[in-house]
Amino acid sequence: IRRLVAGASVVVNAGDADREGQLIVDEILDYVGCKAPVKRLWLQELNAPGIKRALDRMKSNDEYRTLSLAARARSQVDFLIGMNATRGYTKLWQAAGNDGMVHVGRVQTPTLWLVYHREQERANFKSVEHYGVKVTLEHANGSFDSNWVAPENAPFLDAEGRVLKRAEAQRVAKAVEGATGEIESTKTEDKRQGAPLPYTLLDLQKAANKLGFTPAKTLEIVQALYETHKVVSYPRTDCPYLPEEDFSKAGDVIAAVKSNYGQAWQFDGKHDLSLRSAAWNDKKLGAHFGIVPTIGRVSLSALSDAERLVYDMVVRRYLAQFYPVHEFKATVALIRIAGEQFKSTGRMVTVKGWKVLYEASGDDDDAKAPALPVLKEGDPVKVDGVSLQTKRTEPPQLLDGASLLDAMKNAHRYVTDPAVKSRLKDVEGLGTEATRAPTIENLVKHKYMVEVPKKGGKNKGKDYTTTAHGRALLQLVSAELSKPDLTAWCEGKLEEIVEGAMPFERFSAIAEKLTKKIVDELKAPEALSRVPKVESDNTQKCSDCGGTMTVRSTKDKKEKFWGCRAFPVCKHTEPYVEPT
């Protein structure tokens, strides 16, 4: 690179289209002493037409300088906090007699806290029994169901509007049994529902989690579809919108997709290339755009089963942009019976539209609210059946791959400080589209949390729960390192660097001061008293000095042995046998 740059009249920075990609190439050019003018190639898709368009739009690399500074600042603060806190807390951990080490990170530790926080919500949850009344009504145009609406501010309601007294529900059920009533009001609205926007990585990971794929596995699959097979666009994106100029290329994309499917093409061919969804919007584009199929050609037989499933998801979402809007009539009817109010809702589909692509998914709002018969104000109705409903509030579910990703993105929900909450919401939470899955995998790898099968035979995928080691880590570290607030602060300052509102040197000084504060707190005499004691499976008593032996590895990492932790004072070792 040094030789090529030295002879170049112009150099092009073609790093990834984000702050990290900017920094990587800038550091190389700085290292080799580049003196030539530098242009910035901002690539958002790896195909010939996309690359040509990006070449025509190149700007001076200097215009991206603050992006590079922000990436350097992010790297610095993560290194300072991660290295010093991990080292410091590990020393404190071991000083209290614990084995091994602890890993502390600006994003990783708060992610673990999210899993623990949900576990605590479940542990402290108190189920509430509440009641309802459901009736089946006869009408001249057909029968339908309706539910009792308790009066507002009634003394037997809780803050959520639930009926807590069974006797009140029983009273209403008895009063309306066999009674006649009338339609008090009815309102029907024509509603339209546009196609869902193309996938972001987060959206794709959440959707694929329902198929049993972990976030890391989904990222691995879609990365292969992009990098190896070249049939989808850049996957590490947080923007669902598409460039307006790509609308005219949809015919070529769909032709390539149909060719890839061949005889396996499963869509009905009713897409209309003249239809333009809300996805095509330059004003809402970020550094990247939504994940969509490309003009890349490959036979589906070349894809693994997992790759085929994810490719199918991306294709289906893209095709939906060229189907009509889903239209339906939504009706709300209020009924008065024996002085009590009941409510019925229904919907009648008038145009199926893009939803024909998802009919087999089982996730259809249309089926959950069937159409009501034609009703008008004053129509008589008769109660044909009454049921008293007893319900219990359910505890929040453990976090799985989809909900943990969602919690990371929306970490502002867990922050109480209004200013910090707003900042964290602006930067979309903990980590980025590209780093969230690896963060989760690291927590599992280091055994701070584990994956457990979801309860219920039909449920696919796994939930996350913390281990004793993970809970001990959260008990050990300070609140500023375990809660999402610190990331909110950091990301806010990084945005200020990008905008030119904060000098890099100022951020660097603050990061160093924060790190020193963390280390000073670890050195305080009282710090040792709050370290929890966690028994390890990898310890045993030393027969020579009476101390603790731990499992160690030879220099070549090929063999394990028991070694005394008092080394070099005690050099006693024993053979290690893997447990069966």
XYZ file of C-alpha atoms in Angstrom:
580
model
C 0.000 0.000 0.000
C 2.839 2.379 0.846
C 4.399 1.803 -2.586
C 1.123 2.297 -4.447
C 0.152 5.423 -2.488
C 3.570 6.971 -3.073
C 3.038 6.829 -6.827
C -0.622 7.873 -6.865
C -1.929 11.282 -7.960
C -5.274 10.622 -6.225
C -6.128 8.086 -3.504
C -9.637 6.759 -2.866
C -10.827 5.767 0.617
C -13.198 2.858 -0.052
C -13.686 1.802 3.564
C -17.044 0.635 4.885
C -19.673 3.366 4.836
C -19.633 4.072 8.559
C -17.393 5.697 11.147
C -15.323 2.549 11.779
C -14.700 2.023 8.064
C -13.660 5.662 7.812
C -11.137 5.337 10.629
C -9.549 2.107 9.372
C -8.526 3.581 6.021
C -7.624 6.993 7.475
C -5.208 5.308 9.894
C -3.565 3.341 7.065
C -3.158 6.498 4.948
C -1.691 8.331 7.922
C 0.674 5.446 8.668
C 2.065 5.269 5.131
C 2.403 9.075 4.955
C -0.045 9.715 2.130
C 0.488 13.188 0.575
C -1.869 12.850 -2.412
C -5.450 14.216 -2.419
C -7.918 11.654 -1.002
C -11.455 11.066 -2.260
C -14.123 9.178 -0.283
C -16.034 6.350 -1.989
C -19.215 5.797 0.044
C -20.335 2.306 -1.029
C -23.761 1.066 0.001
C -24.050 -1.931 -2.319
C -21.515 -4.295 -3.857
C -22.660 -4.632 -7.455
C -21.443 -2.928 -10.624
C -24.301 -0.384 -10.996
C -24.110 0.594 -7.320
C -20.344 0.990 -7.411
C -20.532 3.130 -10.541
C -23.093 5.434 -8.925
C -20.911 5.779 -5.832
C -17.867 6.611 -8.006
C -19.832 9.440 -9.616
C -20.700 10.892 -6.200
C -17.278 10.851 -4.514
C -16.400 13.742 -2.183
C -13.208 14.916 -0.544
C -12.142 12.648 2.300
C -11.707 15.758 4.465
C -15.491 16.082 4.651
C -15.545 12.869 6.713
C -12.820 13.879 9.172
C -15.128 14.213 12.196
C -16.565 10.766 11.484
C -13.060 9.351 11.757
C -12.410 11.283 14.981
C -15.629 9.930 16.502
C -14.575 6.361 15.658
C -11.183 6.960 17.251
C -12.855 8.415 20.336
C -15.170 5.397 20.589
C -12.208 3.056 20.299
C -10.301 4.969 22.954
C -13.059 5.102 25.549
C -13.908 1.419 25.070
C -10.242 0.477 25.394
C -9.660 2.640 28.478
C -12.749 1.457 30.328
C -12.673 -2.133 29.099
C -8.986 -2.778 29.807
C -8.735 -0.914 33.095
C -12.073 -2.013 34.533
C -11.533 -5.641 33.472
C -8.047 -5.664 34.954
C -9.039 -3.766 38.096
C -12.160 -5.753 38.872
C -10.362 -9.031 38.126
C -7.665 -8.180 40.687
C -10.353 -7.264 43.211
C -12.246 -10.458 42.330
C -9.194 -12.632 42.899
C -8.177 -10.767 46.065
C -11.475 -11.899 47.587
C -10.535 -15.525 46.884
C -12.437 -16.030 43.651
C -11.035 -17.947 40.699
C -10.648 -16.762 37.112
C -11.339 -13.290 35.772
C -14.236 -10.937 35.077
C -14.851 -9.079 31.822
C -16.198 -5.533 31.991
C -17.289 -3.569 28.925
C -19.188 -0.369 28.191
C -21.813 -2.247 26.143
C -21.386 -5.858 27.263
C -22.001 -5.332 30.981
C -25.237 -3.298 30.569
C -26.464 -5.972 28.141
C -25.995 -8.581 30.861
C -27.849 -6.246 33.225
C -30.847 -6.194 30.852
C -31.122 -9.995 31.095
C -30.789 -9.877 34.889
C -33.310 -7.035 35.152
C -35.924 -9.112 33.322
C -35.226 -12.072 35.596
C -35.803 -9.826 38.613
C -39.048 -8.541 37.124
C -40.238 -12.133 36.814
C -39.063 -13.070 40.311
C -40.816 -10.086 41.891
C -43.950 -10.352 39.780
C -47.196 -10.799 41.665
C -50.002 -12.205 39.568
C -53.339 -10.386 39.726
C -56.626 -12.189 39.190
C -59.167 -10.152 37.247
C -62.519 -10.783 35.655
C -64.587 -10.085 32.582
C -67.964 -10.885 31.055
C -68.358 -12.075 27.482
C -71.745 -12.404 25.762
C -72.908 -13.851 22.465
C -75.531 -11.619 20.874
C -78.215 -12.441 18.333
C -78.895 -9.803 15.678
C -81.077 -9.858 12.594
C -77.955 -9.962 10.405
C -76.084 -12.598 12.398
C -74.599 -13.359 15.819
C -71.404 -11.884 17.271
C -69.501 -11.671 20.558
C -69.153 -8.660 22.824
C -67.229 -7.849 26.007
C -68.334 -5.907 29.074
C -66.848 -2.423 29.472
C -66.710 -1.531 33.176
C -67.524 2.114 34.052
C -64.495 4.413 34.219
C -63.197 5.149 37.733
C -65.314 2.375 39.228
C -63.987 1.493 42.712
C -63.426 -2.144 41.744
C -60.938 -1.280 38.928
C -57.161 -1.185 39.274
C -54.889 1.396 37.627
C -54.860 -0.692 34.441
C -58.668 -0.742 34.229
C -58.980 -4.405 35.245
C -61.973 -5.642 37.244
C -60.626 -7.012 40.527
C -63.888 -8.020 42.230
C -65.414 -11.268 41.023
C -68.748 -10.336 42.573
C -69.072 -7.346 40.231
C -68.529 -9.502 37.150
C -70.986 -12.083 38.511
C -73.571 -9.350 39.069
C -73.285 -8.167 35.464
C -73.355 -11.715 34.065
C -76.541 -12.470 35.974
C -78.177 -9.156 34.980
C -77.641 -9.620 31.215
C -78.399 -13.337 30.956
C -81.224 -13.734 28.405
C -81.746 -9.959 28.313
C -82.383 -7.790 25.273
C -80.481 -4.644 24.430
C -79.753 -2.338 21.555
C -76.878 -1.022 19.490
C -75.883 2.228 21.192
C -73.449 3.352 18.501
C -71.485 1.948 15.626
C -68.551 3.404 13.744
C -66.851 2.001 10.667
C -63.633 3.438 9.258
C -61.813 2.630 6.035
C -58.194 1.886 6.909
C -55.087 1.314 4.839
C -51.921 -0.510 5.855
C -48.820 -0.146 3.731
C -46.276 -2.916 3.275
C -43.658 -3.288 6.014
C -40.410 -1.546 5.106
C -37.375 -3.604 4.031
C -35.475 -5.275 6.840
C -32.840 -3.666 9.006
C -30.421 -6.165 10.530
C -32.225 -5.883 13.866
C -35.630 -6.511 12.280
C -34.278 -9.489 10.354
C -32.670 -10.961 13.481
C -35.913 -10.574 15.420
C -37.959 -12.195 12.648
C -35.473 -15.056 12.178
C -35.466 -15.690 15.920
C -39.000 -17.040 15.491
C -37.438 -19.716 13.259
C -34.990 -20.633 16.009
C -31.940 -18.662 14.798
C -29.867 -16.768 17.362
C -28.947 -13.169 16.485
C -25.364 -14.239 15.758
C -26.514 -17.084 13.504
C -28.778 -14.752 11.520
C -25.920 -12.296 11.054
C -23.677 -15.139 9.887
C -26.311 -16.290 7.376
C -27.127 -12.890 5.913
C -23.425 -12.009 5.753
C -22.874 -15.131 3.634
C -25.794 -14.171 1.386
C -24.158 -10.766 0.915
C -20.478 -11.614 0.785
C -20.309 -15.151 -0.615
C -23.436 -15.455 -2.766
C -23.908 -11.711 -3.451
C -27.701 -12.010 -3.543
C -28.612 -9.475 -0.825
C -27.412 -5.949 -0.096
C -25.157 -4.858 2.790
C -26.689 -6.424 5.917
C -25.280 -4.416 8.850
C -27.779 -1.628 8.452
C -30.109 0.215 10.816
C -32.012 2.022 8.044
C -35.068 0.389 6.388
C -35.431 2.944 3.571
C -34.134 2.680 -0.017
C -32.549 5.162 -2.468
C -35.162 6.674 -4.779
C -32.997 6.077 -7.850
C -33.064 2.310 -7.181
C -36.831 2.207 -7.754
C -36.318 2.053 -11.513
C -34.021 -0.979 -11.124
C -36.649 -3.124 -9.395
C -37.489 -5.001 -12.609
C -33.897 -6.209 -12.965
C -33.782 -7.229 -9.301
C -37.016 -9.237 -9.474
C -35.933 -10.867 -12.754
C -32.706 -12.014 -11.057
C -34.631 -13.300 -8.047
C -37.056 -15.281 -10.267
C -34.086 -16.760 -12.084
C -32.542 -17.821 -8.768
C -35.757 -19.539 -7.679
C -36.364 -21.226 -11.020
C -39.073 -23.892 -10.659
C -39.230 -23.158 -6.916
C -40.688 -19.668 -7.529
C -43.588 -19.586 -5.068
C -45.066 -16.105 -5.480
C -48.155 -15.447 -7.529
C -46.599 -12.877 -9.843
C -49.037 -10.079 -9.013
C -46.377 -7.570 -8.141
C -46.805 -4.263 -9.960
C -43.615 -2.315 -10.712
C -45.613 0.878 -11.125
C -46.533 0.826 -7.417
C -44.244 2.912 -5.216
C -44.238 2.187 -1.479
C -43.011 4.502 1.274
C -39.660 2.660 1.292
C -38.162 4.785 -1.501
C -37.142 7.933 0.368
C -33.754 9.660 0.059
C -34.551 12.013 2.946
C -34.688 9.121 5.401
C -31.576 7.276 4.228
C -28.779 6.634 6.690
C -25.224 5.473 6.045
C -26.727 2.270 4.622
C -30.174 1.262 3.381
C -32.602 -1.617 3.923
C -31.629 -5.228 3.223
C -32.996 -6.170 -0.206
C -32.259 -8.722 -2.942
C -29.650 -7.803 -5.538
C -29.206 -8.693 -9.196
C -26.789 -11.433 -8.147
C -27.483 -14.783 -9.795
C -27.177 -18.064 -7.916
C -29.200 -21.268 -7.914
C -31.093 -21.896 -4.699
C -29.443 -25.323 -4.609
C -26.182 -23.509 -3.813
C -27.695 -22.130 -0.605
C -27.952 -24.019 2.657
C -31.408 -24.587 4.143
C -30.807 -21.749 6.613
C -29.596 -19.398 3.882
C -32.639 -20.269 1.772
C -34.999 -19.404 4.645
C -33.397 -16.005 5.298
C -33.146 -15.205 1.575
C -36.825 -16.007 1.251
C -37.616 -13.545 4.059
C -35.669 -10.756 2.347
C -37.246 -11.474 -1.050
C -40.778 -11.578 0.351
C -40.319 -8.240 2.150
C -38.939 -6.645 -1.040
C -41.763 -7.984 -3.218
C -44.282 -6.555 -0.748
C -43.182 -3.068 -1.819
C -44.815 -3.743 -5.228
C -48.162 -5.055 -4.016
C -51.270 -2.963 -3.337
C -51.868 -1.454 0.081
C -53.813 -3.716 2.449
C -57.274 -2.216 2.981
C -60.016 -3.082 5.444
C -63.072 -1.671 7.188
C -62.658 -1.455 10.975
C -65.879 -1.393 12.990
C -66.389 -0.548 16.664
C -69.867 -1.120 18.114
C -71.079 -0.156 21.611
C -74.088 -2.069 22.939
C -76.261 -1.252 25.962
C -77.736 -4.247 27.838
C -79.458 -4.024 31.235
C -77.785 -0.686 31.864
C -74.287 -2.090 31.174
C -72.083 -1.253 28.197
C -70.516 -3.868 25.955
C -68.046 -3.409 23.106
C -67.412 -5.349 19.895
C -64.733 -4.807 17.276
C -64.341 -6.333 13.858
C -62.655 -5.862 10.547
C -63.583 -6.763 7.009
C -60.818 -6.993 4.417
C -61.607 -5.166 1.186
C -58.190 -5.458 -0.505
C -55.792 -8.191 0.625
C -52.869 -6.422 -1.033
C -49.348 -7.298 0.116
C -50.679 -9.591 2.844
C -51.195 -12.363 0.282
C -47.457 -12.893 0.616
C -47.865 -13.724 4.324
C -51.110 -15.720 4.408
C -49.349 -18.878 5.561
C -47.474 -17.176 8.425
C -50.314 -17.452 10.965
C -49.610 -13.918 12.180
C -52.644 -12.158 10.763
C -54.593 -9.395 12.509
C -57.515 -9.990 10.124
C -58.166 -13.416 11.620
C -58.034 -12.084 15.193
C -60.886 -9.609 14.592
C -63.483 -11.206 12.261
C -66.048 -9.033 10.533
C -69.166 -7.960 12.424
C -72.607 -8.237 10.827
C -74.078 -5.037 9.430
C -75.206 -3.036 12.482
C -76.875 0.317 12.904
C -77.741 2.463 15.897
C -80.944 1.370 17.671
C -80.923 -2.196 16.319
C -82.183 -4.707 18.921
C -79.969 -7.561 20.126
C -80.641 -10.514 22.425
C -78.155 -12.224 24.721
C -77.820 -15.840 23.593
C -74.975 -16.830 25.899
C -72.968 -15.459 28.836
C -69.576 -16.484 30.163
C -67.789 -15.195 33.248
C -64.088 -14.917 32.445
C -61.401 -15.359 35.056
C -57.939 -14.222 34.003
C -54.547 -13.866 35.629
C -51.837 -11.401 34.693
C -48.777 -13.186 33.317
C -45.188 -12.394 34.326
C -42.969 -10.831 31.682
C -41.231 -13.389 29.484
C -37.510 -14.037 29.772
C -35.507 -12.268 27.093
C -34.808 -14.302 23.968
C -32.741 -13.344 20.944
C -35.437 -11.074 19.514
C -36.483 -9.364 22.735
C -32.900 -8.900 23.961
C -31.970 -7.199 20.688
C -35.046 -5.021 21.090
C -34.114 -4.202 24.700
C -30.582 -3.245 23.604
C -31.908 -0.939 20.901
C -34.479 0.583 23.257
C -32.295 0.699 26.367
C -33.601 4.216 27.071
C -36.671 2.540 28.593
C -34.516 1.465 31.531
C -33.088 4.930 32.259
C -34.706 7.312 34.752
C -32.712 10.506 34.094
C -34.757 12.421 31.453
C -31.709 13.936 29.706
C -29.859 10.623 29.544
C -33.038 8.832 28.469
C -33.477 11.232 25.559
C -29.849 10.886 24.468
C -29.931 7.089 24.553
C -33.154 7.069 22.537
C -31.559 9.315 19.911
C -28.576 6.986 19.420
C -30.739 3.848 19.421
C -29.409 2.180 22.539
C -26.616 -0.241 23.319
C -24.234 -1.187 20.527
C -24.875 -1.056 16.795
C -26.589 -3.312 14.282
C -23.225 -4.977 13.666
C -22.062 -5.402 17.288
C -25.182 -6.481 19.204
C -25.130 -10.143 18.156
C -21.387 -10.596 18.924
C -21.937 -8.907 22.314
C -24.624 -11.449 23.195
C -22.434 -14.320 21.978
C -19.525 -13.103 24.124
C -21.690 -13.108 27.244
C -22.657 -16.718 26.522
C -19.094 -17.678 25.624
C -17.731 -16.342 28.922
C -20.601 -18.033 30.800
C -22.141 -14.882 32.227
C -25.446 -16.086 30.838
C -26.747 -19.264 29.237
C -29.352 -20.202 26.645
C -32.252 -22.317 27.868
C -34.977 -23.881 25.687
C -38.260 -22.014 25.658
C -41.043 -23.702 27.579
C -43.719 -25.363 25.471
C -43.152 -27.858 22.697
C -44.220 -25.551 19.867
C -41.913 -22.714 20.901
C -38.731 -22.483 18.902
C -35.572 -20.739 20.001
C -34.080 -20.153 23.419
C -34.265 -17.695 26.294
C -31.322 -16.141 28.111
C -30.723 -16.398 31.855
C -27.799 -15.175 33.932
C -25.396 -17.555 35.637
C -24.071 -17.254 39.190
C -20.901 -15.804 37.658
C -22.917 -13.231 35.713
C -24.942 -12.184 38.746
C -21.767 -11.887 40.773
C -20.265 -9.600 38.125
C -23.282 -7.289 38.277
C -23.074 -7.238 42.071
C -19.391 -6.427 41.854
C -19.254 -3.573 39.340
C -20.466 -0.055 39.981
C -23.909 1.036 38.806
C -22.417 3.369 36.193
C -20.806 0.386 34.465
C -23.761 -1.994 34.742
C -26.573 0.367 33.671
C -27.108 1.734 30.123
C -26.530 5.360 31.204
C -22.786 5.419 30.449
C -23.335 4.298 26.870
C -25.922 7.038 26.463
C -23.388 9.607 27.618
C -20.643 8.236 25.354
C -22.790 8.024 22.249
C -24.072 11.532 22.833
C -20.518 12.882 22.976
C -19.512 10.894 19.894
C -22.367 12.497 17.964
C -21.127 15.890 19.129
C -17.700 15.039 17.691
C -19.278 14.089 14.352
C -21.190 17.377 14.343
C -18.037 19.333 15.209
C -19.481 20.506 18.536
C -16.879 18.735 20.706
C -13.105 18.573 20.059
C -11.603 15.102 20.117
C -9.056 16.229 22.721
C -11.822 17.311 25.088
C -13.550 13.930 24.836
C -10.241 12.140 25.343
C -9.561 14.086 28.550
C -13.033 13.277 29.907
C -12.607 9.566 29.082
C -9.282 9.460 30.937
C -10.780 11.237 33.935
C -13.696 8.785 34.039
C -11.339 5.802 33.839
C -9.203 7.169 36.680
C -12.328 7.569 38.809
C -13.267 3.922 38.181
C -9.776 2.702 39.107
C -9.564 4.914 42.212
C -12.839 3.449 43.468
C -11.405 -0.049 43.019
C -8.386 0.863 45.142
C -10.528 2.093 48.044
C -10.292 -0.149 51.168
C -14.043 -0.722 51.279
C -14.118 -2.050 47.700
C -13.058 -5.549 48.787
C -15.999 -5.871 51.168
C -18.583 -5.816 48.376
C -17.016 -8.608 46.302
C -19.273 -11.688 46.275
C -17.772 -15.128 46.818
C -18.484 -17.569 44.000
C -17.420 -21.183 44.187
C -15.719 -22.441 41.032
C -15.746 -25.933 39.567
C -12.096 -25.373 38.645
C -10.584 -25.303 42.128
C -9.383 -27.863 44.665
C -7.291 -27.864 47.842
C -3.488 -27.925 47.512
C -2.058 -30.960 49.337
C 1.299 -29.183 49.902
C 0.434 -25.760 51.320
C -3.295 -26.089 52.012
C -4.117 -23.262 49.613
C -6.228 -23.360 46.466
C -5.280 -25.075 43.243
C -6.785 -24.073 39.916
C -6.815 -25.546 36.415
C -4.008 -24.166 34.255
C -2.730 -24.885 30.749
C 0.729 -25.616 29.399
C 2.358 -22.939 27.209
C 1.328 -24.714 24.014
C -2.274 -24.935 25.347
C -2.322 -28.662 24.578
C -2.529 -29.982 28.154
C -4.204 -28.942 31.412
C -2.932 -29.457 34.948
C -3.713 -28.455 38.521
C -1.423 -25.651 39.719
C -1.296 -23.922 43.103
C -2.491 -20.318 43.110
C 0.323 -19.501 45.568
C 2.871 -19.974 42.750
C 5.800 -19.229 42.766
C 5.844 -19.619 46.574
C 4.211 -23.028 46.195
C 5.051 -24.863 42.958
C 2.992 -27.983 43.587
C 1.133 -29.390 40.546
C -1.082 -32.409 39.928
C -2.405 -34.107 36.765
C -5.787 -32.915 35.535
C -8.436 -35.365 34.343
C -11.388 -34.051 32.312
C -14.679 -34.744 34.146
C -16.891 -37.381 32.530
